[in-house]
PDB file of C-alpha atoms and ligand atoms in Angstrom:
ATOM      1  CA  UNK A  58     -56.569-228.313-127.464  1.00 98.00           C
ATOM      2  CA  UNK A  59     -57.287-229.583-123.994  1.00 98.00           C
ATOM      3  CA  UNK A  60     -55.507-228.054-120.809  1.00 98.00           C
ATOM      4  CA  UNK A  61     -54.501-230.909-118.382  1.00 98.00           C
ATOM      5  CA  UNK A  62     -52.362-229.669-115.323  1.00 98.00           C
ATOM      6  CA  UNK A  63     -49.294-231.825-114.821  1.00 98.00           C
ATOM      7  CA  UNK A  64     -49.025-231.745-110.778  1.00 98.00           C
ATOM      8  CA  UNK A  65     -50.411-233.610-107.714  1.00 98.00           C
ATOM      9  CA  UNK A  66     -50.615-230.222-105.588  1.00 98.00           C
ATOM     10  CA  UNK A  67     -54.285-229.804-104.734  1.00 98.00           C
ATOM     11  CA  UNK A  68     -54.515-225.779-103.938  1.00 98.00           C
ATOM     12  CA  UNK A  69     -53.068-225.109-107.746  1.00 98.00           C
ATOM     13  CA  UNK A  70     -55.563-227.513-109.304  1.00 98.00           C
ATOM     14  CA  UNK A  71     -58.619-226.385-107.333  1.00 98.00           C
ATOM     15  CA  UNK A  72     -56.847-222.623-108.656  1.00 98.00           C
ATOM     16  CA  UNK A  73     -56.819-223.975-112.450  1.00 98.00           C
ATOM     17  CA  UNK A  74     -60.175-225.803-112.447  1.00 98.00           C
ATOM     18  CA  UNK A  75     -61.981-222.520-111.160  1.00 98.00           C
ATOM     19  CA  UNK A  76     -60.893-221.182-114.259  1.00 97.00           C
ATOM     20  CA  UNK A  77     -62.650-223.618-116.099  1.00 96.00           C
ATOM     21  CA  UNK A  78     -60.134-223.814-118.360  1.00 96.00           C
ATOM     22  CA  UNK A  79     -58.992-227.234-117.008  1.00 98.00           C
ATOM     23  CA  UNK A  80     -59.900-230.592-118.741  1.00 98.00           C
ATOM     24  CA  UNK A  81     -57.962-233.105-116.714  1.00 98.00           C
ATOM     25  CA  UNK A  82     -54.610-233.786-114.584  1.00 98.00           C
ATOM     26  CA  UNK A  83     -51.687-235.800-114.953  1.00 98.00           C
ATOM     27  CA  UNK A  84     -49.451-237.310-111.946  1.00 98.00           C
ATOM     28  CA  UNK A  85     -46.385-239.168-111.667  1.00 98.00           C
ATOM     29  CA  UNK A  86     -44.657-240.811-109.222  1.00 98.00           C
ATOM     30  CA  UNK A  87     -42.086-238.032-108.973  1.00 98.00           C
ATOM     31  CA  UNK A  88     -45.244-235.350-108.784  1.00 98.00           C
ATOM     32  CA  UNK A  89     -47.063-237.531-105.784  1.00 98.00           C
ATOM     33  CA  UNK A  90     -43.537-237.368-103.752  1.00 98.00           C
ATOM     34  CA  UNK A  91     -43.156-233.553-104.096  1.00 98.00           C
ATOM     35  CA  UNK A  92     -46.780-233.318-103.145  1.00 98.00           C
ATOM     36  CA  UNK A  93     -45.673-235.386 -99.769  1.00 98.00           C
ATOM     37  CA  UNK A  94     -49.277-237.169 -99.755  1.00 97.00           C
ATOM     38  CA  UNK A  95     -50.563-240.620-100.025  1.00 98.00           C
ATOM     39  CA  UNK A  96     -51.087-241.127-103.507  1.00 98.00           C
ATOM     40  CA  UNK A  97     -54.497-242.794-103.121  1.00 98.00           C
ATOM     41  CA  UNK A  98     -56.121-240.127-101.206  1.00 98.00           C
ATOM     42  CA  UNK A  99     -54.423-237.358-103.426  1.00 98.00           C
ATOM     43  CA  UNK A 100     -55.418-239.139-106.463  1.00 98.00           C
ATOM     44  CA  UNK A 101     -59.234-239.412-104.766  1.00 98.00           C
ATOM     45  CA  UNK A 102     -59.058-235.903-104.109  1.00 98.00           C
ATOM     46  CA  UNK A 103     -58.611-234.741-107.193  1.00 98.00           C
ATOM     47  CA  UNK A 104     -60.606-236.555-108.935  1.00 98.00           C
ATOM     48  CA  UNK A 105     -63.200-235.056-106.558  1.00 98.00           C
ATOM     49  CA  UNK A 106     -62.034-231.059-108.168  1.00 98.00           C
ATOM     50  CA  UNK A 107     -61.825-232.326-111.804  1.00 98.00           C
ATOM     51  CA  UNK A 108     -64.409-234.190-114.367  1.00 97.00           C
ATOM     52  CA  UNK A 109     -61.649-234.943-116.928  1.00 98.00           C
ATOM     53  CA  UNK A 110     -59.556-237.784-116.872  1.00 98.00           C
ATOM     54  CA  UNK A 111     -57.066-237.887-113.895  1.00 98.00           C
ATOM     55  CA  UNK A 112     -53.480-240.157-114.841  1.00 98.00           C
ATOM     56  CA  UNK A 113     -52.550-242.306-111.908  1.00 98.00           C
ATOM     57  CA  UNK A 114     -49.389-244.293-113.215  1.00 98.00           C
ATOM     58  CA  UNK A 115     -48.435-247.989-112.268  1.00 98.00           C
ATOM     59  CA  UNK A 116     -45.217-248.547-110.760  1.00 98.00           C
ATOM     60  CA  UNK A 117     -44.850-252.874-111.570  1.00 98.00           C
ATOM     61  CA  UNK A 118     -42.956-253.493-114.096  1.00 98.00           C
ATOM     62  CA  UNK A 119     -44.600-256.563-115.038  1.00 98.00           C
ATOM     63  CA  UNK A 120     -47.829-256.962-117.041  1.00 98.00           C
ATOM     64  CA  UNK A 121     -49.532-259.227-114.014  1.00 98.00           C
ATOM     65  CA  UNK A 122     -48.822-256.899-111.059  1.00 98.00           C
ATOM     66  CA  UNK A 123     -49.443-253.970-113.561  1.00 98.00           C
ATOM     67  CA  UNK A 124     -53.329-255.020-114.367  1.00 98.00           C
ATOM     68  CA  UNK A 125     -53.192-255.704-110.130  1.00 98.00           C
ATOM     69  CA  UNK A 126     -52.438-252.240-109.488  1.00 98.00           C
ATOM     70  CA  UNK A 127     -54.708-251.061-112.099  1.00 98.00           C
ATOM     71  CA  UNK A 128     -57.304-252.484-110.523  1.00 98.00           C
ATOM     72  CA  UNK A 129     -56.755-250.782-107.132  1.00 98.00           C
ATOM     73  CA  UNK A 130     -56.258-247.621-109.071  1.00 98.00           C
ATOM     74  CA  UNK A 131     -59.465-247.371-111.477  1.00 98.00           C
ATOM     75  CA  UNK A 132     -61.863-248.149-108.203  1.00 98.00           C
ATOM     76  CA  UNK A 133     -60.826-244.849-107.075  1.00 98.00           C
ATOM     77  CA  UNK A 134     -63.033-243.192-109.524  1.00 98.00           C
ATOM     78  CA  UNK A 135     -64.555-243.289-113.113  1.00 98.00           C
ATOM     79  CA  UNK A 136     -62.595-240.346-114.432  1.00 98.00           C
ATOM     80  CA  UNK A 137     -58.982-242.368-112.962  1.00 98.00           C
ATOM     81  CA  UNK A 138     -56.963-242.773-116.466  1.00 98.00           C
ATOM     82  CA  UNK A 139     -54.682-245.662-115.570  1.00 98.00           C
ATOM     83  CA  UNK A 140     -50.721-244.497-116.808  1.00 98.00           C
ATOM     84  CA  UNK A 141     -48.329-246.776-118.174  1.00 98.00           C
ATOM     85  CA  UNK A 142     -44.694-246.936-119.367  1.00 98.00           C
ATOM     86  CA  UNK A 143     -43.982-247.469-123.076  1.00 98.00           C
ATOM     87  CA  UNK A 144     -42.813-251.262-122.317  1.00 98.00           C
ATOM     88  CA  UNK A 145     -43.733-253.826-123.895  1.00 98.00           C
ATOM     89  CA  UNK A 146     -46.085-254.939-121.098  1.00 98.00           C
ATOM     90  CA  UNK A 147     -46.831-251.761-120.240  1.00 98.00           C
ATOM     91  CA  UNK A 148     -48.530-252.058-123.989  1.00 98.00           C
ATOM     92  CA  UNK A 149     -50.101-255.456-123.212  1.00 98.00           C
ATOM     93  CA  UNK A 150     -51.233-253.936-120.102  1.00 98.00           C
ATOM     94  CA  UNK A 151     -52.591-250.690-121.880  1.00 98.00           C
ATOM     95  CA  UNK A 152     -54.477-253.525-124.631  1.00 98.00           C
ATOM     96  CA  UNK A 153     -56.121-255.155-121.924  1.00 98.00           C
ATOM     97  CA  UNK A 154     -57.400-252.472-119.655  1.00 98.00           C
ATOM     98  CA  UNK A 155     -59.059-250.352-122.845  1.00 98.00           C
ATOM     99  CA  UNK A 156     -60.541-252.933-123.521  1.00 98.00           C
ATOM    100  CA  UNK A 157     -62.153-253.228-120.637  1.00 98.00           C
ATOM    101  CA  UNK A 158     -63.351-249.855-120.809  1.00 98.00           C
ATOM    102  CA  UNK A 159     -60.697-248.430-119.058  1.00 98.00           C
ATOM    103  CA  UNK A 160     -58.879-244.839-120.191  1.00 98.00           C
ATOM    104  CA  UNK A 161     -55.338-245.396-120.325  1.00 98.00           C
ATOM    105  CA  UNK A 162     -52.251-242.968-120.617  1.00 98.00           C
ATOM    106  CA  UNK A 163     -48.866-244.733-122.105  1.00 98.00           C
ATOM    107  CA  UNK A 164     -46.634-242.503-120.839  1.00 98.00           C
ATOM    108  CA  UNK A 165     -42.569-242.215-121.672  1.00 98.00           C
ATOM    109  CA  UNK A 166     -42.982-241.902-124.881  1.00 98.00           C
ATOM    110  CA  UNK A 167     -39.544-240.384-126.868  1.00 98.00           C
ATOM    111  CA  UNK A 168     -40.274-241.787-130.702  1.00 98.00           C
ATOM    112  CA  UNK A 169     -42.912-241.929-133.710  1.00 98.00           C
ATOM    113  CA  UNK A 170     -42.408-245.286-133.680  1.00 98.00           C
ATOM    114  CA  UNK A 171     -43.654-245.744-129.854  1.00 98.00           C
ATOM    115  CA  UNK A 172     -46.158-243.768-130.119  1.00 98.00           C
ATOM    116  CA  UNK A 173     -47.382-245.991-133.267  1.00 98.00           C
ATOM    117  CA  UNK A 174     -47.123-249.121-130.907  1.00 98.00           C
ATOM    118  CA  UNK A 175     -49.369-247.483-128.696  1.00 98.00           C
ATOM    119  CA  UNK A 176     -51.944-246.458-130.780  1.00 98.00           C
ATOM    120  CA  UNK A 177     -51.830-249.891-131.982  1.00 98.00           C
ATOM    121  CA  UNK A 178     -52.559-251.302-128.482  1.00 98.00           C
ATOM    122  CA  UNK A 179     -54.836-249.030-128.283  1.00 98.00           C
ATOM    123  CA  UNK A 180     -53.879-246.039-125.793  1.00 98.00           C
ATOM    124  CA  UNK A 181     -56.383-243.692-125.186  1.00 98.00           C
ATOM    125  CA  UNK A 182     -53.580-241.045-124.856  1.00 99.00           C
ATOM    126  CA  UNK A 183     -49.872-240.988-125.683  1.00 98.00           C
ATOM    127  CA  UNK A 184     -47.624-239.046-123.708  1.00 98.00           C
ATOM    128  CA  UNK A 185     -44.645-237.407-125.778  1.00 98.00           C
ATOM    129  CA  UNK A 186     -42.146-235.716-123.347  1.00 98.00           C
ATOM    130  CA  UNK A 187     -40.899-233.088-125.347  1.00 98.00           C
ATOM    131  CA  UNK A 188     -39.458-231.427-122.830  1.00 98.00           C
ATOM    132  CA  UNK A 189     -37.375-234.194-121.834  1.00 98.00           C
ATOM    133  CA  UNK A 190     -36.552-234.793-126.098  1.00 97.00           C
ATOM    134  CA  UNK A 191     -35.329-231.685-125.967  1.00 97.00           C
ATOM    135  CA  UNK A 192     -32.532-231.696-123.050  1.00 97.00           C
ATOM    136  CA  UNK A 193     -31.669-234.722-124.930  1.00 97.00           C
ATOM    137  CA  UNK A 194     -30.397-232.873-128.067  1.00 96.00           C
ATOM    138  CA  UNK A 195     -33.013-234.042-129.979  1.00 96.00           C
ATOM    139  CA  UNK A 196     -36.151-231.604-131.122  1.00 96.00           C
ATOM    140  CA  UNK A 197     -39.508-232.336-129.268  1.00 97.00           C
ATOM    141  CA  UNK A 198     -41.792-230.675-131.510  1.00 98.00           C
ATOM    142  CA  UNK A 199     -40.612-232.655-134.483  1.00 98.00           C
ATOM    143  CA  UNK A 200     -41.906-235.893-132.850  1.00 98.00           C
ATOM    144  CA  UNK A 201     -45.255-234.352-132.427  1.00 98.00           C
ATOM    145  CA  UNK A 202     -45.011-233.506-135.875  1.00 98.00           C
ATOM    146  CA  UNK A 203     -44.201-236.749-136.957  1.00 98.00           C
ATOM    147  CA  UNK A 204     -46.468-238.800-134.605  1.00 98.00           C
ATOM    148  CA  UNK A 205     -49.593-236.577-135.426  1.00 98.00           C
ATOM    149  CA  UNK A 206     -48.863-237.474-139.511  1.00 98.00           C
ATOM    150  CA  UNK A 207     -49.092-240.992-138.430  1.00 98.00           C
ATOM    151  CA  UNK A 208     -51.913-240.937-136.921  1.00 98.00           C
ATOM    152  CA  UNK A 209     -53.439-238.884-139.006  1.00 98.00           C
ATOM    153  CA  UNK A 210     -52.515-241.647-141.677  1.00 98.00           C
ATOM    154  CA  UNK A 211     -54.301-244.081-140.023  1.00 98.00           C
ATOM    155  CA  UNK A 212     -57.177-242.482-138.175  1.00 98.00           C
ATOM    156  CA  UNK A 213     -56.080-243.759-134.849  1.00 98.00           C
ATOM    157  CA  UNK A 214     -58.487-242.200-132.251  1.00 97.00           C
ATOM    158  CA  UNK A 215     -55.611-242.597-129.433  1.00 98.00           C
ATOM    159  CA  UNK A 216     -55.158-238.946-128.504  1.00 98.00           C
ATOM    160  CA  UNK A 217     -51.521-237.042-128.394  1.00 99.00           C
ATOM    161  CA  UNK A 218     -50.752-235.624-125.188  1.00 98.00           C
ATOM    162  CA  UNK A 219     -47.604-233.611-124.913  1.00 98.00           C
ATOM    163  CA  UNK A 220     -45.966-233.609-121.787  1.00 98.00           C
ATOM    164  CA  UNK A 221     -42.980-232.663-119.934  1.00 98.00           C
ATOM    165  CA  UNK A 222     -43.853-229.167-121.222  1.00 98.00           C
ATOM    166  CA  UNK A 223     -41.507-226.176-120.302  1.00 98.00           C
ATOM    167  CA  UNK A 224     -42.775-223.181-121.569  1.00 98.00           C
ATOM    168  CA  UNK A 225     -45.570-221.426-123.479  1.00 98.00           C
ATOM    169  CA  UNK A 226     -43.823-221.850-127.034  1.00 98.00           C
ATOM    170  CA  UNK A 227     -44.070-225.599-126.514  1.00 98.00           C
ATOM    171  CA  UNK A 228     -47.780-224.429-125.545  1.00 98.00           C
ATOM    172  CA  UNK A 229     -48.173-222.762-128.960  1.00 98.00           C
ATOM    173  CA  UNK A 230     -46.343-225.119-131.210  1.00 98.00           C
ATOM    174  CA  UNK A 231     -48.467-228.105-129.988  1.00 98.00           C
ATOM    175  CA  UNK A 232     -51.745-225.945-130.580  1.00 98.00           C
ATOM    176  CA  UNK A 233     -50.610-225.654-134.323  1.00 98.00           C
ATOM    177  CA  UNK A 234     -49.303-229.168-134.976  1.00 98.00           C
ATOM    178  CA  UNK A 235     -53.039-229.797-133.812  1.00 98.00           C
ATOM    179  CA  UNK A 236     -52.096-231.939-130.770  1.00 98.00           C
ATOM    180  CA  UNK A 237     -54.940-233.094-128.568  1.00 98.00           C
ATOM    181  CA  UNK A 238     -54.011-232.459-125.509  1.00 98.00           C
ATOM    182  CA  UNK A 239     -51.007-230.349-123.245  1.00 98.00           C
ATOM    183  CA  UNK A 240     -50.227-230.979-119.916  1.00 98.00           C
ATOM    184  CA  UNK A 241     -47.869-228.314-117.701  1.00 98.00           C
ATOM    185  CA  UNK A 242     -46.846-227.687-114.448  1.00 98.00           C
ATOM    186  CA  UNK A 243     -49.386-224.551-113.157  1.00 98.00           C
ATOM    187  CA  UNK A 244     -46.843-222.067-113.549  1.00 98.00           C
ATOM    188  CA  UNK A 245     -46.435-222.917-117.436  1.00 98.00           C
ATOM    189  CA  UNK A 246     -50.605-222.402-117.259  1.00 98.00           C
ATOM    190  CA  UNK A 247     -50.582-219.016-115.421  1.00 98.00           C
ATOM    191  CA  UNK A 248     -47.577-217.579-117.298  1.00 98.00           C
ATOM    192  CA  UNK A 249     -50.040-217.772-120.167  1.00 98.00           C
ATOM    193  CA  UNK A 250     -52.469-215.646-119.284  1.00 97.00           C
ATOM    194  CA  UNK A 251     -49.613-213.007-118.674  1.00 97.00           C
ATOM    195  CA  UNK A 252     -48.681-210.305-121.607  1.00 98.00           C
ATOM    196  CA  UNK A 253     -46.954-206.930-120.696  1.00 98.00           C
ATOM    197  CA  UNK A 254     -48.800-205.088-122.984  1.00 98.00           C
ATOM    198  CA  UNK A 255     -52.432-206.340-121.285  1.00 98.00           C
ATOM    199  CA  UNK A 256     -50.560-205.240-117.593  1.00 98.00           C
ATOM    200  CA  UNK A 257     -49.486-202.070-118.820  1.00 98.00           C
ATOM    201  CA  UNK A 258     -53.406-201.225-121.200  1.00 98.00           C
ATOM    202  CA  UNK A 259     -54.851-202.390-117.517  1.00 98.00           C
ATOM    203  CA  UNK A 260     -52.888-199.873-115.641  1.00 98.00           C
ATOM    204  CA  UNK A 261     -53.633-197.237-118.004  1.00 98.00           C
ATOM    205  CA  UNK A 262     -57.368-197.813-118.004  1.00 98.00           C
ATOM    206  CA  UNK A 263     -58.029-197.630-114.699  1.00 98.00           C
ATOM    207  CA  UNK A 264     -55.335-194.411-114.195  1.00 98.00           C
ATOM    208  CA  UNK A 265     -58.254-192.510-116.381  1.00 98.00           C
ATOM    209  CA  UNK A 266     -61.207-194.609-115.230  1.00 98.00           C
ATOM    210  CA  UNK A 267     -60.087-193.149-111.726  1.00 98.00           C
ATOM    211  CA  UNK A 268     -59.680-189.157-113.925  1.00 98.00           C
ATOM    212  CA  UNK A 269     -63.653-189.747-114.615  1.00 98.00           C
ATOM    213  CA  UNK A 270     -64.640-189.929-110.794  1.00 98.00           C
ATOM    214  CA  UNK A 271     -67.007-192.373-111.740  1.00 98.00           C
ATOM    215  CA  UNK A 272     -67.786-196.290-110.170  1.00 97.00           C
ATOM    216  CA  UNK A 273     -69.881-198.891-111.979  1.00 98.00           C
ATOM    217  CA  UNK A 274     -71.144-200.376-108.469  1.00 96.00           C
TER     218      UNK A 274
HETATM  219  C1  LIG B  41     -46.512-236.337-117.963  1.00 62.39           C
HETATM  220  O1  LIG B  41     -47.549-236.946-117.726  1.00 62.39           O
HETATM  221  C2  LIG B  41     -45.394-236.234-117.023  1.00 62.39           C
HETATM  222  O2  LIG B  41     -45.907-236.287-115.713  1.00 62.39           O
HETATM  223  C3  LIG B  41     -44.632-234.958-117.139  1.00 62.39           C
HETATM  224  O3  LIG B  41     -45.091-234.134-118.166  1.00 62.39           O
HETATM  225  C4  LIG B  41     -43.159-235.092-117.031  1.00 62.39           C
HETATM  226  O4  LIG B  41     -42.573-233.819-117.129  1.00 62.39           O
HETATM  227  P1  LIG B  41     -41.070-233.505-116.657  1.00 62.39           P
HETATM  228  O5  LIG B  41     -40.165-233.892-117.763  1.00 62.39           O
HETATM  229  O6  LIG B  41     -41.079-232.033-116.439  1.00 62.39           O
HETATM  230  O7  LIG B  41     -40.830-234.303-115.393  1.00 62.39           O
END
């Protein structure tokens, strides 16, 4: 499963992507106003950190200034993944721009059913926010359930993304519904790494390795 970072704050992507654990970023406009920058220079910028694709989302509602905006946005670089809402020009936009070549994102995506639209038009990825499902009362991981079947069905290459993930169980259930991709705020990405029992077998290692009065350089 790919690792995409959900957040337009530079210092905790260029942390991630040292990792090399990080296959692409996603942005919103909500993430480019809490990162206080311009969006086209953030959006150049990391595009400059990461190879992966890099989702810079549309604001137009309509399908004309949509593809105008696109435009602007996919001359920022080759890995730009242009993000739309799951409207119904938002989908005519998303048909147009893949098939020019361009990666898109349809993004907003809260049923099976939308997500089967945008496969149909052709979405390079499809952004379930199960996060946002779930506040709702309704169960996030069941849609990814449901949508992968569907596409499974079908043999639609347009790859699930799950988004507005919370925590690492979201993490883990995506990984064995066999979603394609997760993207998370950094914190979600670090608290993975964490387990007490690897803090505490750390701290007892090196209490002994100190015992032996040896060093390895
Ligand atoms: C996805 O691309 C979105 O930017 C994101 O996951 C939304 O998450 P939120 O519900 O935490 O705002």
């Amino acid at each position: 499963m790919k690792f995409f970072a959900d957040t337009a704050e530079i210092d905790d992507i260029k942390e991630l992507a040292a990792t090399g654990l990080l296959d692409g970023v996603t942005t919103n406009p909500s993430l480019i106003h809490k990162s206080g920058r311009d969006f086209m220079e953030v959006t150049r910028e990391i595009c400059g950190i990461v190879d992966g694709p890099v989702s810079a989302e549309v604001v137009a509602l309509d399908h004309a200034t949509m593809m105008k905006e696109a435009d602007v946005l996919r001359k920022i670089a080759d890995n730009v993944c242009i993000k739309v809402p799951l409207t119904m020009d938002g989908l005519k936009t998303c048909k147009a721009l893949t098939g020019e070549g361009t990666m898109v994102n349809v993004t907003l995506c809260f049923s099976a059913n939308q997500a089967l639209l945008a496969a149909k038009a052709g979405a390079t990825f499809v952004s379930p926010f199960v996060g946002r499902h779930d506040d709702n009362g309704f169960d996030g991981m069941e849609l990814i359930r449901d949508i992968r079947l569907i596409y499974d069905n079908y043999l639609f290459d347009t790859e699930i993304l799950v988004a507005s993930v919370r925590h690492g169980i979201h993490v883990l259930e995506a990984a064995k519904i066999g979603a394609d991709v997760m993207t998370a705020p950094p914190s979600v990405i670090r608290a993975l790494f964490k387990h007490v029992l690897t803090d505490k077998g750390i701290e007892g290692f090196l209490a002994d390795w100190v015992k032996t009065g040896q060093s390895i350089v």
